[in-house]
Short mmCIF file of C-alpha atoms and ligand atoms in Angstrom, two decimals:
data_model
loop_
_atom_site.label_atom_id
_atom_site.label_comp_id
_atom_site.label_asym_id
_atom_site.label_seq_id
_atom_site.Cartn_x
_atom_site.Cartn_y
_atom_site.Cartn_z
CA UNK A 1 41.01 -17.40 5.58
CA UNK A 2 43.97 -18.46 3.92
CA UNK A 3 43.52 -22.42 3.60
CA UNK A 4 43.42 -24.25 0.28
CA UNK A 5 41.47 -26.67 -0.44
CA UNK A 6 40.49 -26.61 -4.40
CA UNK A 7 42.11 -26.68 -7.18
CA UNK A 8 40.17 -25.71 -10.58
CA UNK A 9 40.94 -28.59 -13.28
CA UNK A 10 41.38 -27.18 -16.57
CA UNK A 11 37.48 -28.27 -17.30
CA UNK A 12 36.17 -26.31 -14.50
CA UNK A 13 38.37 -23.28 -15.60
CA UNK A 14 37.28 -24.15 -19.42
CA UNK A 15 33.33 -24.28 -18.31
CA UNK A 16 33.58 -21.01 -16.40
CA UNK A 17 35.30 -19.28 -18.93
CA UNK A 18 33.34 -20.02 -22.37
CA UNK A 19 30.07 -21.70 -20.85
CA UNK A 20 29.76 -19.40 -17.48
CA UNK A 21 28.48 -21.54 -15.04
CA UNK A 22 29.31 -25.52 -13.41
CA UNK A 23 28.21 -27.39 -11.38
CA UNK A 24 30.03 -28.62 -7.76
CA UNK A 25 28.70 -31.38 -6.25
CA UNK A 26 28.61 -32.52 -2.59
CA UNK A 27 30.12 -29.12 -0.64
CA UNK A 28 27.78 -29.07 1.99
CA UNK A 29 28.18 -32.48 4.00
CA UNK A 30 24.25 -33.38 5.49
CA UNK A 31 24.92 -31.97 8.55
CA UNK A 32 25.57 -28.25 7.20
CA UNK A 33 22.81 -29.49 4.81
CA UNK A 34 20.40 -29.66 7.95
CA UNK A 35 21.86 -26.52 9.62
CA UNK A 36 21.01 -24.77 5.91
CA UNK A 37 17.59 -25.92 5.98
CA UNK A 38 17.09 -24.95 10.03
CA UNK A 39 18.19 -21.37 9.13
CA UNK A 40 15.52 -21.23 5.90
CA UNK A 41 12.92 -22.35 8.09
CA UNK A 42 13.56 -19.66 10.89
CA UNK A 43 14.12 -17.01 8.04
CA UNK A 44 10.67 -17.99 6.73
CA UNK A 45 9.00 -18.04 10.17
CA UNK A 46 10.40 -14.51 10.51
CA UNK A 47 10.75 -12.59 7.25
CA UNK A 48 13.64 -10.07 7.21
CA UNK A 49 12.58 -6.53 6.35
CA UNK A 50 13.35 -7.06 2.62
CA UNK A 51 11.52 -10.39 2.17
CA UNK A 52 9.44 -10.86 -0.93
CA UNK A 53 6.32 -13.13 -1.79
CA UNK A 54 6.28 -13.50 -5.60
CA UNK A 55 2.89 -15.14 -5.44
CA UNK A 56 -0.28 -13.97 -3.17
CA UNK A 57 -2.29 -16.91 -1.80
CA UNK A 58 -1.16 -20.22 -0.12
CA UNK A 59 -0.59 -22.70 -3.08
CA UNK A 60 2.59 -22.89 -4.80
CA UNK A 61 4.69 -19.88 -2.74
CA UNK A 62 7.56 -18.22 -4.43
CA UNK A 63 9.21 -16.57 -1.59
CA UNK A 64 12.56 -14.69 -1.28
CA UNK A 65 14.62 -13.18 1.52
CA UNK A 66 17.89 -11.29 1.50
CA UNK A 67 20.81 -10.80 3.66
CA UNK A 68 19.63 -13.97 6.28
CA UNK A 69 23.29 -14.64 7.52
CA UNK A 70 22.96 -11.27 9.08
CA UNK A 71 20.60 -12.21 11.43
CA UNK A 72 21.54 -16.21 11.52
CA UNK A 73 24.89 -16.85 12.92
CA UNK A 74 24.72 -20.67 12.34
CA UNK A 75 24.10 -19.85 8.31
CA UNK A 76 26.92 -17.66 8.41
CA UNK A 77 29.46 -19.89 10.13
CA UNK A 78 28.50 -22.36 7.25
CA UNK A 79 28.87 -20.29 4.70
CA UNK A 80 31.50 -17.82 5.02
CA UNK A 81 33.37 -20.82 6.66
CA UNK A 82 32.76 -23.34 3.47
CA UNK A 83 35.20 -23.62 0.70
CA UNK A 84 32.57 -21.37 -1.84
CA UNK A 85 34.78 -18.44 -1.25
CA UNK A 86 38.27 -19.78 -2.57
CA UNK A 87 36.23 -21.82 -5.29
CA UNK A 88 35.14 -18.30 -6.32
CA UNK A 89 38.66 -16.70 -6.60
CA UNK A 90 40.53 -19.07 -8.20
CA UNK A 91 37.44 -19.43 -10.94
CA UNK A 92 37.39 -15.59 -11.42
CA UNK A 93 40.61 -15.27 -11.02
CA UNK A 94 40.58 -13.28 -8.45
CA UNK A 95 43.12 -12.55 -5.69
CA UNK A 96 40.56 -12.22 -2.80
CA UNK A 97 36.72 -12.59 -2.43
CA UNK A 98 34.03 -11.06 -0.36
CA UNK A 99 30.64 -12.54 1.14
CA UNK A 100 28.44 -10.25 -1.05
CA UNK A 101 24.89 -11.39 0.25
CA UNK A 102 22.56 -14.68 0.47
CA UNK A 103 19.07 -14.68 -1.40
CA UNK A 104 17.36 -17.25 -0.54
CA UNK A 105 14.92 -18.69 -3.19
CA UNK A 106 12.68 -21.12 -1.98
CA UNK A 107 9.31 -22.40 -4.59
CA UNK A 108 6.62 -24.24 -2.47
CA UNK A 109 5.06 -27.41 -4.68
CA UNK A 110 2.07 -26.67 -6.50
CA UNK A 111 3.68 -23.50 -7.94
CA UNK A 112 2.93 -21.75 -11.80
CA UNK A 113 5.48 -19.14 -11.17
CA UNK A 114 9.02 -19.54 -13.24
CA UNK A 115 11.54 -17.61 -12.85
CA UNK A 116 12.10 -14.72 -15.20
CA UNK A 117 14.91 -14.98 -17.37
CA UNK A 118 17.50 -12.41 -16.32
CA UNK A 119 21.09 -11.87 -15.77
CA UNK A 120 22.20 -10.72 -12.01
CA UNK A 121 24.70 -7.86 -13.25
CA UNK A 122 21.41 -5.37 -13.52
CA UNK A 123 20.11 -5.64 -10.29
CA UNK A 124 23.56 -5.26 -8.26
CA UNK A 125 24.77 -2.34 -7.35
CA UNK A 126 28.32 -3.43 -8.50
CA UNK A 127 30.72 -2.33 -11.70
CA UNK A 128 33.09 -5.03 -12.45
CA UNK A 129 32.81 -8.74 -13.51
CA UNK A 130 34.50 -10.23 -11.05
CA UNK A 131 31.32 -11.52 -9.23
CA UNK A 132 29.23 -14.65 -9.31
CA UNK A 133 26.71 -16.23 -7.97
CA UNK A 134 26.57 -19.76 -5.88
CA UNK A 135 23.31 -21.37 -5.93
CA UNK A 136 23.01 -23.99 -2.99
CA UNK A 137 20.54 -26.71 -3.01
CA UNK A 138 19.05 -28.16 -0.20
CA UNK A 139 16.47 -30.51 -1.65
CA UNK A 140 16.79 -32.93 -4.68
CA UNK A 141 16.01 -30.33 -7.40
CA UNK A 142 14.87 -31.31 -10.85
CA UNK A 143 13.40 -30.22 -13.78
CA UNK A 144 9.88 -30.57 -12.84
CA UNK A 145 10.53 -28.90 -9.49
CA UNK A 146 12.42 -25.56 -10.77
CA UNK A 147 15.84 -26.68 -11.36
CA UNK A 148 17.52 -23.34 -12.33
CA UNK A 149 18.23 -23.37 -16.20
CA UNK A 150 21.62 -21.42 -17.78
CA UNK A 151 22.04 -19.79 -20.97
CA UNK A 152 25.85 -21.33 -21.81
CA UNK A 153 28.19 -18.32 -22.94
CA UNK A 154 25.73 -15.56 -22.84
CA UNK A 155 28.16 -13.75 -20.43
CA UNK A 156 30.54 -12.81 -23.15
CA UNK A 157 28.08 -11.51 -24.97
CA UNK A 158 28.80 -7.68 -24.02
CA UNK A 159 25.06 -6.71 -23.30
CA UNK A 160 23.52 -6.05 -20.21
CA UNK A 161 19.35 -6.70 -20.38
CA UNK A 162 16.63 -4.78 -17.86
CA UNK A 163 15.99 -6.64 -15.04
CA UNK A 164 12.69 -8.06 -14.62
CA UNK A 165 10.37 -8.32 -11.31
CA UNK A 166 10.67 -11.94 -10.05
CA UNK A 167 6.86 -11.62 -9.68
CA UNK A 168 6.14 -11.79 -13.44
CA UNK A 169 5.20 -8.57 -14.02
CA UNK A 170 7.99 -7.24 -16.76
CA UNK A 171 11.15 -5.88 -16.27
CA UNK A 172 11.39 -2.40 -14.18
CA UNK A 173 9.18 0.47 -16.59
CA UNK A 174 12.59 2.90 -16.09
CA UNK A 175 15.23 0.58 -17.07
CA UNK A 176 17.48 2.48 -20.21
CA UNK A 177 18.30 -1.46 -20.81
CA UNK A 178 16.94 -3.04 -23.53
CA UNK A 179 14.25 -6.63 -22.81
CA UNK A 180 16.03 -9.80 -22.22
CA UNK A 181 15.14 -11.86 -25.64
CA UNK A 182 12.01 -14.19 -25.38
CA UNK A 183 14.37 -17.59 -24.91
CA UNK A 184 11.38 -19.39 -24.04
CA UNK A 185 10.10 -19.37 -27.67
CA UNK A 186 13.62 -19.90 -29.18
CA UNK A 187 15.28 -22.64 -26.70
CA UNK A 188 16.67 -23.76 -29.54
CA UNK A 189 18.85 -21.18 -30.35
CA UNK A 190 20.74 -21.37 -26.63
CA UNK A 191 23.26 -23.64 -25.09
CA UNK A 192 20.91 -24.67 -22.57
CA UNK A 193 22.50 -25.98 -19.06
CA UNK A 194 20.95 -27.50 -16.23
CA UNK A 195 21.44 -30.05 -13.55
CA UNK A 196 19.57 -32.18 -11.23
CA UNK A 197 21.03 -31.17 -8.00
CA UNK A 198 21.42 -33.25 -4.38
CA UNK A 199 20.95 -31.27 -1.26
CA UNK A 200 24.37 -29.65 -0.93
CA UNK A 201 25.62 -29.35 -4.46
CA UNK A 202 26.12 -26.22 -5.98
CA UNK A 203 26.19 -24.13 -9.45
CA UNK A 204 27.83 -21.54 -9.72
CA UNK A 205 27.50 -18.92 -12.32
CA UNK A 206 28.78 -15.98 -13.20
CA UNK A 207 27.03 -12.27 -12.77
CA UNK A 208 26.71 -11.19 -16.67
CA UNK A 209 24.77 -14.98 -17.33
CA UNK A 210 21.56 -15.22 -18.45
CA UNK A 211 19.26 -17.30 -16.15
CA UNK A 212 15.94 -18.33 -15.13
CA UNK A 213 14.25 -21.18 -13.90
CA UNK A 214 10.95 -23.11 -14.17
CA UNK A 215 7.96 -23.30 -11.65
CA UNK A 216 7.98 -26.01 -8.99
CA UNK A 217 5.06 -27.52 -10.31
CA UNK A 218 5.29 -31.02 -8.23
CA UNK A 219 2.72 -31.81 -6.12
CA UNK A 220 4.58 -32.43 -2.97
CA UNK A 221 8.41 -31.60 -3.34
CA UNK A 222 9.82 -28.56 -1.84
CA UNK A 223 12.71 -26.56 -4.02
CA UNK A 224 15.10 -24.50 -1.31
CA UNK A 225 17.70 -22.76 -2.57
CA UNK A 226 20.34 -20.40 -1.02
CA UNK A 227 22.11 -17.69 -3.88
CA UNK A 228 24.54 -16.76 -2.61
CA UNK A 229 26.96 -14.02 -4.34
CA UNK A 230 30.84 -13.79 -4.22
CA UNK A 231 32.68 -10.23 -5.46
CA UNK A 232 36.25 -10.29 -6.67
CA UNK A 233 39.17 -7.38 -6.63
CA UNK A 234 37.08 -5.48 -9.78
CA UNK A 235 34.00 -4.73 -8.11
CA UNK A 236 33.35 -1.21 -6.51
CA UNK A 237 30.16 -0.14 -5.20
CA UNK A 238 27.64 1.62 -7.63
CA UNK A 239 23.97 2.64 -7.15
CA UNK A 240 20.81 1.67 -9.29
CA UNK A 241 18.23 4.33 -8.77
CA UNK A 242 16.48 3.14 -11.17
CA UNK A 243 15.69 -0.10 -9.91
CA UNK A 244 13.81 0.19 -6.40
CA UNK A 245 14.49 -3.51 -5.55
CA UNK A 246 14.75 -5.56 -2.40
CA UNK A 247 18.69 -5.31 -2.89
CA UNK A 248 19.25 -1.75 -2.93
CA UNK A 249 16.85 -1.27 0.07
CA UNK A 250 18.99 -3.56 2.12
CA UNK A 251 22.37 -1.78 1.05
CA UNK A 252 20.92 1.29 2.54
CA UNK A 253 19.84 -0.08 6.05
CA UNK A 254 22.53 -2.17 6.34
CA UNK A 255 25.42 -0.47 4.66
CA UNK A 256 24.94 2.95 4.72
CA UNK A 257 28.45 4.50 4.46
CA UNK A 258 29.27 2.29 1.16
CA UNK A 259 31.09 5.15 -0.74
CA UNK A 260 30.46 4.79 -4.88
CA UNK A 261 33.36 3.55 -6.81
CA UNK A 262 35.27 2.23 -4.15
CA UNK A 263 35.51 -1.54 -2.49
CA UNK A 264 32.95 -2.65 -0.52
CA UNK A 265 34.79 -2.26 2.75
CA UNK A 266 32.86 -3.37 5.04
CA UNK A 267 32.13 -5.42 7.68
CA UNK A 268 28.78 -6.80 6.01
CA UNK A 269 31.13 -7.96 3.07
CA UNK A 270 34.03 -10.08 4.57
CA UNK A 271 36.71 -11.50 2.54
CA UNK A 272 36.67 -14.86 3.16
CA UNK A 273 39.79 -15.68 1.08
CA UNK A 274 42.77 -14.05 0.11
CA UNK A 275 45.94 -16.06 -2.08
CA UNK A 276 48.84 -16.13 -0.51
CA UNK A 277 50.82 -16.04 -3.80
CA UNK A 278 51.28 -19.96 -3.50
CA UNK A 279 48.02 -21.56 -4.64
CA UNK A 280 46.55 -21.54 -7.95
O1 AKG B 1 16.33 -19.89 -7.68
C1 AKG B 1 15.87 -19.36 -8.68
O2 AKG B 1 14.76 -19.64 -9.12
C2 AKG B 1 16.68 -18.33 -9.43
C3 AKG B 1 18.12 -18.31 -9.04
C4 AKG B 1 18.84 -17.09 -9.46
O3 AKG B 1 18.32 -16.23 -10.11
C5 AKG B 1 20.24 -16.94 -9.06
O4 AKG B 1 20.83 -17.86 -8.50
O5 AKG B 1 20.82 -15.86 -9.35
#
């Protein structure tokens, strides 16, 4: 739990900082790579109870799942075993970090669905900043296939937006939260940042950052992705009422006893790294 094995460079620490999110190429070797995708394909054979199709029909599937390294062993070993939890700390400064939960995202070719532009803060039942997200790839993604797109710096912006349904059909009626601003029609205006990923790189971003992503409108290429989310030593449990998403369901079933404004100590949430005073 305690190993070291990264080191932040000032850039990394700069881009996290003022932009919010970086990339990190090559963490998952091809092996874990294949073990990622193995895991995907069982979770999509056999949808969790709090799997999601964003599009009806068979052409161009948006499909989600939560909490898979619950039920996959294998995708948990990788995971909770890879360096993505120190990486986390020491870029959120944090002195320890918890598995918080997987997501997978996966858009079939074909698609018309993007993803809405949003910021992950709303739809966690979290307070604190001290959490980000780790978006692992596990096919070549580009552009044209849904590459996920980052608003640079919107983090520090001090506003938290209503969440929208990843289906396309508006943000949640009872948010008090005011509509994310229509950044398709003003790109301009925002420090856009995106990268063509190889299966295992990463981006990671953090939990305030506005985000969204494009359809996979290829004809053939597949775009799996694996979120996964990392809390820090700020974060205490909180509910959302208001929002009856797939993430507050699972909490429920899963993690019953999570008491509100305290640590989420629990065996669902490991910490995965801890400083032992000596690293930076
Ligand atoms: O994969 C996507 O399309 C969206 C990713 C996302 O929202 C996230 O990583 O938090």
């Amino acid at each position: 739990m305690t190993k070291s094995t990264f080191s932040p460079t000032d850039d990394q620490r700069a881009a996290y900082r003022d932009d919010g999110a970086l990339c990190l190429r090559g963490i998952f070797c091809p092996a874990e790579v294949e073990i990622l995708r193995d895991a995907v394909e069982d979770a999509l054979r056999n949808p969790g109870p709090h799997a999601t199709a964003f599009t009806s029909g068979d052409a161009g599937k948006f499909l989600a799942d939560l909490f898979v390294t619950a039920r996959i062993p294998a995708m948990r070993d990788i995971l909770l075993g890879s360096p993505l939890g120190e990486i986390a700390a020491k870029l959120m400064e944090s002195k320890r970090t918890r598995f918080f939960f997987d997501h997978l995202l996966v858009k079939e070719p074909g698609g018309a669905n993007p993803t809405p532009w949003h910021q992950d803060a709303p739809y966690f039942t979290i307070e604190g900043v001290q959490c980000c997200g780790i978006w692992i790839a596990l096919d070549d993604v580009t552009a044209e296939n849904g590459a996920v797109e980052y608003l640079g710096g919107t983090h520090k912006d001090n506003v938290l937006y209503a969440p929208e349904r990843f289906s396309g059909e508006g943000h949640y009626a009872n948010s008090q939260l005011r509509p994310v601003p229509n950044v398709d029609a003003h790109r301009e205006d925002f420090n856009i940042l995106s990268w063509e990923l190889a299966p295992g790189d990463c981006v990671l971003h953090h939990v305030r950052l506005l985000h969204g992503a494009p359809a996979n409108s290829t004809k053939s290429g597949r775009r799996r992705g694996i979120a996964t989310r990392w809390i820090g030593d700020d974060v205490v449990y909180r509910t959302r009422p208001e929002i009856p998403d797939n993430l507050t369901a699972s909490l429920k079933d899963l993690a019953p006893d999570l008491e509100l404004g305290k640590p989420f100590d629990h065996p669902l949430f490991p910490v995965v790294w801890e400083s032992t005073g000596a690293d930076s």
